[in-house]
Amino acid sequence: MTETGIALGLTFLALLVGGVPIVATLALATLVGLWYADIDFIVLAQRTIAGTQVFSLLAIPGFVLAGDLMMHGGLSARLVRLCQALVRHVTGGLGMVTVLSASFFAAISGSAPATTAAIGKIMIPEMEARGYRRNFSTALATASGPIGQMIPPSIPMVIWGVVSEESISQLFLAGIVPGILIAGGLMVWCWISARAMGLSRETRRSTGKELLAALNDAKWALGAPAVILGGIYGGIFTPTEAAAVGVFYGLVVGLFVHRELKVASLYAIILESMKTTAIVCFIIATASAFGWLIALEQLPIALADAILSVSDNPIVILLMLNVALLVIGAVMDNIAAMIILGGVLTAIGSQLGLDPIHLGALVVINFAIGMATPPFGYSLFVGSAISKLSIEQISRALWPMLLIQIAVLMAVTYIPEVTLALPSLLR
């Protein structure tokens, strides 16, 4: 490894461990690397700007705003009521409502923290009132949030598609089956936990009339993913254009159909979406500069060779890769990690003969689980803020749910068809 590479890596690790914000860490480490490589500092500005000049990234502000508009427009509340009508009569039904609602909302927001916030605010107080322990309810909302990064439209899938230059549409499809499997596993855990807590069934089974009423009330909420994904896979518009369609759909439904979205509140909603988008894009910009310098020093190739030299057994290498990605996802911003490690991961995937879409799903699912993993998972922080519980209190109930997600991750890792069955339909 070159002197520049060593300086770059040590500076990055020191700042990260020291608690410096990820954007500042990336920028300062890049400056140190440029200084060691005797490259003009103006390159930092050039590469930072270049990192955001990608058409596909326009999908991010669109999906962020669409999710916020739909949440404030009453779509998330209607999804919750539909899920309650479907499973409220089952033991652990209210917990299952949380998982189902998060899965449906994931197809609207595409964001783990947003899903945890939208569903957690509604379901955590409701579950506690029905006898569930508060830390279990919060852990369930936290663990369900990352489903939003698997089920399309997924912002991390967009980022990985840009980084790896792979089809975003196929990456979207690759996350559907793993997302459903994780949702199913969490619902089974709700049933087991409810019996262990001695909770009875919440209420009677919904009648056909009640189910139809709930379905009718939620039809516009269910229509959002149908319009967005149907348009993408029907060849009507690209994922980037789909984000704009999602914004238009959220505005029309919120303002004129449900009438819960007020014109006076649009400024605050747009401003909040802009803040979220600015944070994401600032991370992408600085991570792009950092990643460019890493590539210049040929560190991805060196790191890939080092990992592949440990063993020639693909099973062992994939297991090591999963462990590394889970740890990184639990302590580092996922977007920055994908951009920085993109070259390393694609090199390893190529050496192992992995399908690029399978590799992308593997990376995104690992980082999605990291969003709920102690100590620094973003969804974990959101759950803590909503419930007013400490990270330690939530973590005690969270570990079994994380093990379920890791079990699905292992299936994704060693059974490629789990992620490739649906994308193969587009090939």
mmCIF file of N, CA and C in Angstrom, residues 40-121:
data_model
loop_
_atom_site.group_PDB
_atom_site.id
_atom_site.type_symbol
_atom_site.label_atom_id
_atom_site.label_comp_id
_atom_site.label_asym_id
_atom_site.label_seq_id
_atom_site.Cartn_x
_atom_site.Cartn_y
_atom_site.Cartn_z
ATOM 1 N N ASP A 40 -3.302 19.076 -6.381
ATOM 2 C CA ASP A 40 -3.911 20.360 -6.013
ATOM 3 C C ASP A 40 -5.246 20.142 -5.296
ATOM 4 N N PHE A 41 -5.477 20.908 -4.229
ATOM 5 C CA PHE A 41 -6.697 20.768 -3.435
ATOM 6 C C PHE A 41 -7.964 21.084 -4.232
ATOM 7 N N ILE A 42 -7.812 21.793 -5.359
ATOM 8 C CA ILE A 42 -8.979 22.126 -6.168
ATOM 9 C C ILE A 42 -9.671 20.862 -6.671
ATOM 10 N N VAL A 43 -8.939 19.754 -6.703
ATOM 11 C CA VAL A 43 -9.509 18.484 -7.156
ATOM 12 C C VAL A 43 -10.654 18.047 -6.248
ATOM 13 N N LEU A 44 -10.546 18.373 -4.949
ATOM 14 C CA LEU A 44 -11.629 18.022 -4.019
ATOM 15 C C LEU A 44 -12.938 18.661 -4.474
ATOM 16 N N ALA A 45 -12.888 19.947 -4.819
ATOM 17 C CA ALA A 45 -14.094 20.637 -5.285
ATOM 18 C C ALA A 45 -14.586 20.049 -6.610
ATOM 19 N N GLN A 46 -13.643 19.758 -7.507
ATOM 20 C CA GLN A 46 -14.031 19.224 -8.812
ATOM 21 C C GLN A 46 -14.705 17.858 -8.690
ATOM 22 N N ARG A 47 -14.094 16.979 -7.882
ATOM 23 C CA ARG A 47 -14.653 15.628 -7.744
ATOM 24 C C ARG A 47 -15.944 15.639 -6.930
ATOM 25 N N THR A 48 -16.048 16.575 -5.992
ATOM 26 C CA THR A 48 -17.269 16.688 -5.201
ATOM 27 C C THR A 48 -18.446 17.069 -6.085
ATOM 28 N N ILE A 49 -18.238 18.032 -6.969
ATOM 29 C CA ILE A 49 -19.295 18.453 -7.891
ATOM 30 C C ILE A 49 -19.609 17.334 -8.887
ATOM 31 N N ALA A 50 -18.564 16.705 -9.405
ATOM 32 C CA ALA A 50 -18.760 15.641 -10.392
ATOM 33 C C ALA A 50 -19.550 14.476 -9.799
ATOM 34 N N GLY A 51 -19.391 14.243 -8.499
ATOM 35 C CA GLY A 51 -20.070 13.121 -7.855
ATOM 36 C C GLY A 51 -21.575 13.236 -7.834
ATOM 37 N N THR A 52 -22.080 14.452 -7.998
ATOM 38 C CA THR A 52 -23.535 14.641 -7.975
ATOM 39 C C THR A 52 -24.125 14.855 -9.361
ATOM 40 N N GLN A 53 -23.279 14.887 -10.384
ATOM 41 C CA GLN A 53 -23.759 15.155 -11.739
ATOM 42 C C GLN A 53 -24.139 13.861 -12.453
ATOM 43 N N VAL A 54 -25.052 13.116 -11.843
ATOM 44 C CA VAL A 54 -25.513 11.853 -12.410
ATOM 45 C C VAL A 54 -27.032 11.900 -12.489
ATOM 46 N N PHE A 55 -27.575 11.688 -13.673
ATOM 47 C CA PHE A 55 -29.015 11.826 -13.891
ATOM 48 C C PHE A 55 -29.831 10.942 -12.950
ATOM 49 N N SER A 56 -29.382 9.698 -12.726
ATOM 50 C CA SER A 56 -30.151 8.758 -11.908
ATOM 51 C C SER A 56 -30.329 9.249 -10.471
ATOM 52 N N LEU A 57 -29.401 10.095 -9.987
ATOM 53 C CA LEU A 57 -29.501 10.593 -8.612
ATOM 54 C C LEU A 57 -30.686 11.534 -8.428
ATOM 55 N N LEU A 58 -31.251 12.020 -9.524
ATOM 56 C CA LEU A 58 -32.433 12.874 -9.412
ATOM 57 C C LEU A 58 -33.619 12.120 -8.815
ATOM 58 N N ALA A 59 -33.547 10.796 -8.834
ATOM 59 C CA ALA A 59 -34.634 10.003 -8.241
ATOM 60 C C ALA A 59 -34.692 10.188 -6.731
ATOM 61 N N ILE A 60 -33.565 10.509 -6.107
ATOM 62 C CA ILE A 60 -33.524 10.579 -4.645
ATOM 63 C C ILE A 60 -34.416 11.689 -4.094
ATOM 64 N N PRO A 61 -34.228 12.974 -4.507
ATOM 65 C CA PRO A 61 -35.128 13.998 -3.965
ATOM 66 C C PRO A 61 -36.588 13.728 -4.297
ATOM 67 N N GLY A 62 -36.842 13.123 -5.446
ATOM 68 C CA GLY A 62 -38.215 12.814 -5.826
ATOM 69 C C GLY A 62 -38.859 11.806 -4.901
ATOM 70 N N PHE A 63 -38.160 10.699 -4.644
ATOM 71 C CA PHE A 63 -38.729 9.668 -3.772
ATOM 72 C C PHE A 63 -38.830 10.146 -2.321
ATOM 73 N N VAL A 64 -37.867 10.945 -1.884
ATOM 74 C CA VAL A 64 -37.926 11.487 -0.518
ATOM 75 C C VAL A 64 -39.162 12.373 -0.366
ATOM 76 N N LEU A 65 -39.374 13.288 -1.317
ATOM 77 C CA LEU A 65 -40.531 14.189 -1.247
ATOM 78 C C LEU A 65 -41.837 13.421 -1.413
ATOM 79 N N ALA A 66 -41.862 12.446 -2.317
ATOM 80 C CA ALA A 66 -43.078 11.654 -2.520
ATOM 81 C C ALA A 66 -43.469 10.934 -1.225
ATOM 82 N N GLY A 67 -42.479 10.345 -0.548
ATOM 83 C CA GLY A 67 -42.750 9.662 0.712
ATOM 84 C C GLY A 67 -43.288 10.602 1.776
ATOM 85 N N ASP A 68 -42.702 11.792 1.882
ATOM 86 C CA ASP A 68 -43.165 12.773 2.874
ATOM 87 C C ASP A 68 -44.584 13.248 2.569
ATOM 88 N N LEU A 69 -44.868 13.499 1.297
ATOM 89 C CA LEU A 69 -46.209 13.951 0.920
ATOM 90 C C LEU A 69 -47.262 12.892 1.215
ATOM 91 N N MET A 70 -46.931 11.639 0.936
ATOM 92 C CA MET A 70 -47.882 10.561 1.168
ATOM 93 C C MET A 70 -48.093 10.303 2.651
ATOM 94 N N MET A 71 -47.030 10.464 3.433
ATOM 95 C CA MET A 71 -47.155 10.277 4.872
ATOM 96 C C MET A 71 -48.058 11.354 5.470
ATOM 97 N N HIS A 72 -47.826 12.609 5.096
ATOM 98 C CA HIS A 72 -48.635 13.703 5.625
ATOM 99 C C HIS A 72 -50.033 13.732 5.004
ATOM 100 N N GLY A 73 -50.179 13.082 3.868
ATOM 101 C CA GLY A 73 -51.478 13.057 3.203
ATOM 102 C C GLY A 73 -52.403 11.971 3.695
ATOM 103 N N GLY A 74 -51.987 11.230 4.724
ATOM 104 C CA GLY A 74 -52.859 10.234 5.342
ATOM 105 C C GLY A 74 -52.754 8.839 4.782
ATOM 106 N N LEU A 75 -51.831 8.602 3.859
ATOM 107 C CA LEU A 75 -51.737 7.270 3.256
ATOM 108 C C LEU A 75 -51.221 6.226 4.234
ATOM 109 N N SER A 76 -50.247 6.596 5.094
ATOM 110 C CA SER A 76 -49.691 5.623 6.044
ATOM 111 C C SER A 76 -50.744 5.181 7.053
ATOM 112 N N ALA A 77 -51.576 6.109 7.543
ATOM 113 C CA ALA A 77 -52.618 5.757 8.507
ATOM 114 C C ALA A 77 -53.623 4.790 7.886
ATOM 115 N N ARG A 78 -53.948 4.973 6.620
ATOM 116 C CA ARG A 78 -54.903 4.085 5.944
ATOM 117 C C ARG A 78 -54.306 2.703 5.721
ATOM 118 N N LEU A 79 -53.016 2.631 5.459
ATOM 119 C CA LEU A 79 -52.356 1.329 5.333
ATOM 120 C C LEU A 79 -52.414 0.569 6.649
ATOM 121 N N VAL A 80 -52.203 1.271 7.755
ATOM 122 C CA VAL A 80 -52.260 0.646 9.074
ATOM 123 C C VAL A 80 -53.654 0.088 9.332
ATOM 124 N N ARG A 81 -54.689 0.844 8.990
ATOM 125 C CA ARG A 81 -56.057 0.379 9.221
ATOM 126 C C ARG A 81 -56.383 -0.847 8.366
ATOM 127 N N LEU A 82 -55.865 -0.883 7.144
ATOM 128 C CA LEU A 82 -56.074 -2.050 6.290
ATOM 129 C C LEU A 82 -55.398 -3.284 6.892
ATOM 130 N N CYS A 83 -54.163 -3.110 7.351
ATOM 131 C CA CYS A 83 -53.426 -4.231 7.948
ATOM 132 C C CYS A 83 -54.115 -4.723 9.220
ATOM 133 N N GLN A 84 -54.666 -3.812 9.993
ATOM 134 C CA GLN A 84 -55.406 -4.207 11.195
ATOM 135 C C GLN A 84 -56.612 -5.065 10.827
ATOM 136 N N ALA A 85 -57.290 -4.690 9.782
ATOM 137 C CA ALA A 85 -58.456 -5.460 9.356
ATOM 138 C C ALA A 85 -58.060 -6.861 8.878
ATOM 139 N N LEU A 86 -56.849 -6.998 8.331
ATOM 140 C CA LEU A 86 -56.402 -8.281 7.792
ATOM 141 C C LEU A 86 -55.980 -9.270 8.874
ATOM 142 N N VAL A 87 -55.244 -8.811 9.902
ATOM 143 C CA VAL A 87 -54.627 -9.766 10.840
ATOM 144 C C VAL A 87 -54.920 -9.486 12.313
ATOM 145 N N ARG A 88 -55.851 -8.604 12.619
ATOM 146 C CA ARG A 88 -56.054 -8.229 14.008
ATOM 147 C C ARG A 88 -56.557 -9.383 14.878
ATOM 148 N N HIS A 89 -57.164 -10.407 14.259
ATOM 149 C CA HIS A 89 -57.746 -11.506 15.021
ATOM 150 C C HIS A 89 -56.725 -12.589 15.372
ATOM 151 N N VAL A 90 -55.523 -12.489 14.841
ATOM 152 C CA VAL A 90 -54.486 -13.506 15.066
ATOM 153 C C VAL A 90 -53.706 -13.174 16.330
ATOM 154 N N THR A 91 -53.258 -14.215 17.060
ATOM 155 C CA THR A 91 -52.389 -13.977 18.218
ATOM 156 C C THR A 91 -51.142 -13.227 17.756
ATOM 157 N N GLY A 92 -50.855 -12.100 18.426
ATOM 158 C CA GLY A 92 -49.746 -11.264 17.975
ATOM 159 C C GLY A 92 -50.127 -10.404 16.792
ATOM 160 N N GLY A 93 -51.418 -10.279 16.534
ATOM 161 C CA GLY A 93 -51.894 -9.583 15.342
ATOM 162 C C GLY A 93 -51.462 -8.132 15.265
ATOM 163 N N LEU A 94 -51.448 -7.445 16.413
ATOM 164 C CA LEU A 94 -51.079 -6.028 16.377
ATOM 165 C C LEU A 94 -49.609 -5.856 15.990
ATOM 166 N N GLY A 95 -48.764 -6.784 16.456
ATOM 167 C CA GLY A 95 -47.366 -6.762 16.027
ATOM 168 C C GLY A 95 -47.248 -7.025 14.535
ATOM 169 N N MET A 96 -48.070 -7.958 14.036
ATOM 170 C CA MET A 96 -48.067 -8.245 12.605
ATOM 171 C C MET A 96 -48.521 -7.040 11.804
ATOM 172 N N VAL A 97 -49.459 -6.263 12.370
ATOM 173 C CA VAL A 97 -49.909 -5.038 11.710
ATOM 174 C C VAL A 97 -48.732 -4.089 11.512
ATOM 175 N N THR A 98 -47.861 -3.997 12.531
ATOM 176 C CA THR A 98 -46.682 -3.134 12.437
ATOM 177 C C THR A 98 -45.786 -3.564 11.277
ATOM 178 N N VAL A 99 -45.551 -4.873 11.170
ATOM 179 C CA VAL A 99 -44.682 -5.388 10.107
ATOM 180 C C VAL A 99 -45.319 -5.198 8.738
ATOM 181 N N LEU A 100 -46.602 -5.542 8.614
ATOM 182 C CA LEU A 100 -47.287 -5.404 7.333
ATOM 183 C C LEU A 100 -47.354 -3.939 6.898
ATOM 184 N N SER A 101 -47.659 -3.065 7.848
ATOM 185 C CA SER A 101 -47.758 -1.637 7.533
ATOM 186 C C SER A 101 -46.417 -1.099 7.060
ATOM 187 N N ALA A 102 -45.340 -1.522 7.741
ATOM 188 C CA ALA A 102 -43.999 -1.086 7.348
ATOM 189 C C ALA A 102 -43.667 -1.584 5.939
ATOM 190 N N SER A 103 -44.085 -2.821 5.632
ATOM 191 C CA SER A 103 -43.799 -3.378 4.308
ATOM 192 C C SER A 103 -44.530 -2.611 3.223
ATOM 193 N N PHE A 104 -45.798 -2.280 3.479
ATOM 194 C CA PHE A 104 -46.559 -1.493 2.503
ATOM 195 C C PHE A 104 -45.977 -0.087 2.368
ATOM 196 N N PHE A 105 -45.668 0.532 3.515
ATOM 197 C CA PHE A 105 -45.155 1.893 3.473
ATOM 198 C C PHE A 105 -43.767 1.941 2.848
ATOM 199 N N ALA A 106 -43.029 0.846 2.962
ATOM 200 C CA ALA A 106 -41.697 0.781 2.351
ATOM 201 C C ALA A 106 -41.777 1.011 0.853
ATOM 202 N N ALA A 107 -42.862 0.502 0.241
ATOM 203 C CA ALA A 107 -43.028 0.662 -1.193
ATOM 204 C C ALA A 107 -43.428 2.084 -1.572
ATOM 205 N N ILE A 108 -43.655 2.927 -0.560
ATOM 206 C CA ILE A 108 -43.972 4.334 -0.811
ATOM 207 C C ILE A 108 -42.757 5.212 -0.515
ATOM 208 N N SER A 109 -42.138 4.978 0.654
ATOM 209 C CA SER A 109 -41.061 5.876 1.090
ATOM 210 C C SER A 109 -39.691 5.463 0.576
ATOM 211 N N GLY A 110 -39.409 4.135 0.533
ATOM 212 C CA GLY A 110 -38.093 3.664 0.106
ATOM 213 C C GLY A 110 -36.984 3.971 1.079
ATOM 214 N N SER A 111 -37.338 4.357 2.318
ATOM 215 C CA SER A 111 -36.344 4.775 3.305
ATOM 216 C C SER A 111 -36.603 4.070 4.629
ATOM 217 N N ALA A 112 -35.553 3.498 5.214
ATOM 218 C CA ALA A 112 -35.695 2.796 6.494
ATOM 219 C C ALA A 112 -36.082 3.739 7.636
ATOM 220 N N PRO A 113 -35.362 4.850 7.857
ATOM 221 C CA PRO A 113 -35.738 5.746 8.955
ATOM 222 C C PRO A 113 -37.136 6.328 8.790
ATOM 223 N N ALA A 114 -37.509 6.663 7.534
ATOM 224 C CA ALA A 114 -38.838 7.232 7.292
ATOM 225 C C ALA A 114 -39.926 6.213 7.615
ATOM 226 N N THR A 115 -39.691 4.952 7.259
ATOM 227 C CA THR A 115 -40.674 3.904 7.549
ATOM 228 C C THR A 115 -40.801 3.688 9.044
ATOM 229 N N THR A 116 -39.672 3.620 9.748
ATOM 230 C CA THR A 116 -39.703 3.458 11.206
ATOM 231 C C THR A 116 -40.444 4.613 11.862
ATOM 232 N N ALA A 117 -40.199 5.834 11.389
ATOM 233 C CA ALA A 117 -40.847 7.008 11.977
ATOM 234 C C ALA A 117 -42.348 7.003 11.713
ATOM 235 N N ALA A 118 -42.743 6.771 10.457
ATOM 236 C CA ALA A 118 -44.161 6.842 10.090
ATOM 237 C C ALA A 118 -44.982 5.770 10.797
ATOM 238 N N ILE A 119 -44.478 4.544 10.805
ATOM 239 C CA ILE A 119 -45.231 3.438 11.412
ATOM 240 C C ILE A 119 -45.063 3.423 12.932
ATOM 241 N N GLY A 120 -43.860 3.726 13.403
ATOM 242 C CA GLY A 120 -43.599 3.704 14.842
ATOM 243 C C GLY A 120 -44.450 4.695 15.612
ATOM 244 N N LYS A 121 -44.640 5.896 15.061
ATOM 245 C CA LYS A 121 -45.438 6.915 15.744
ATOM 246 C C LYS A 121 -46.871 6.447 15.967
#
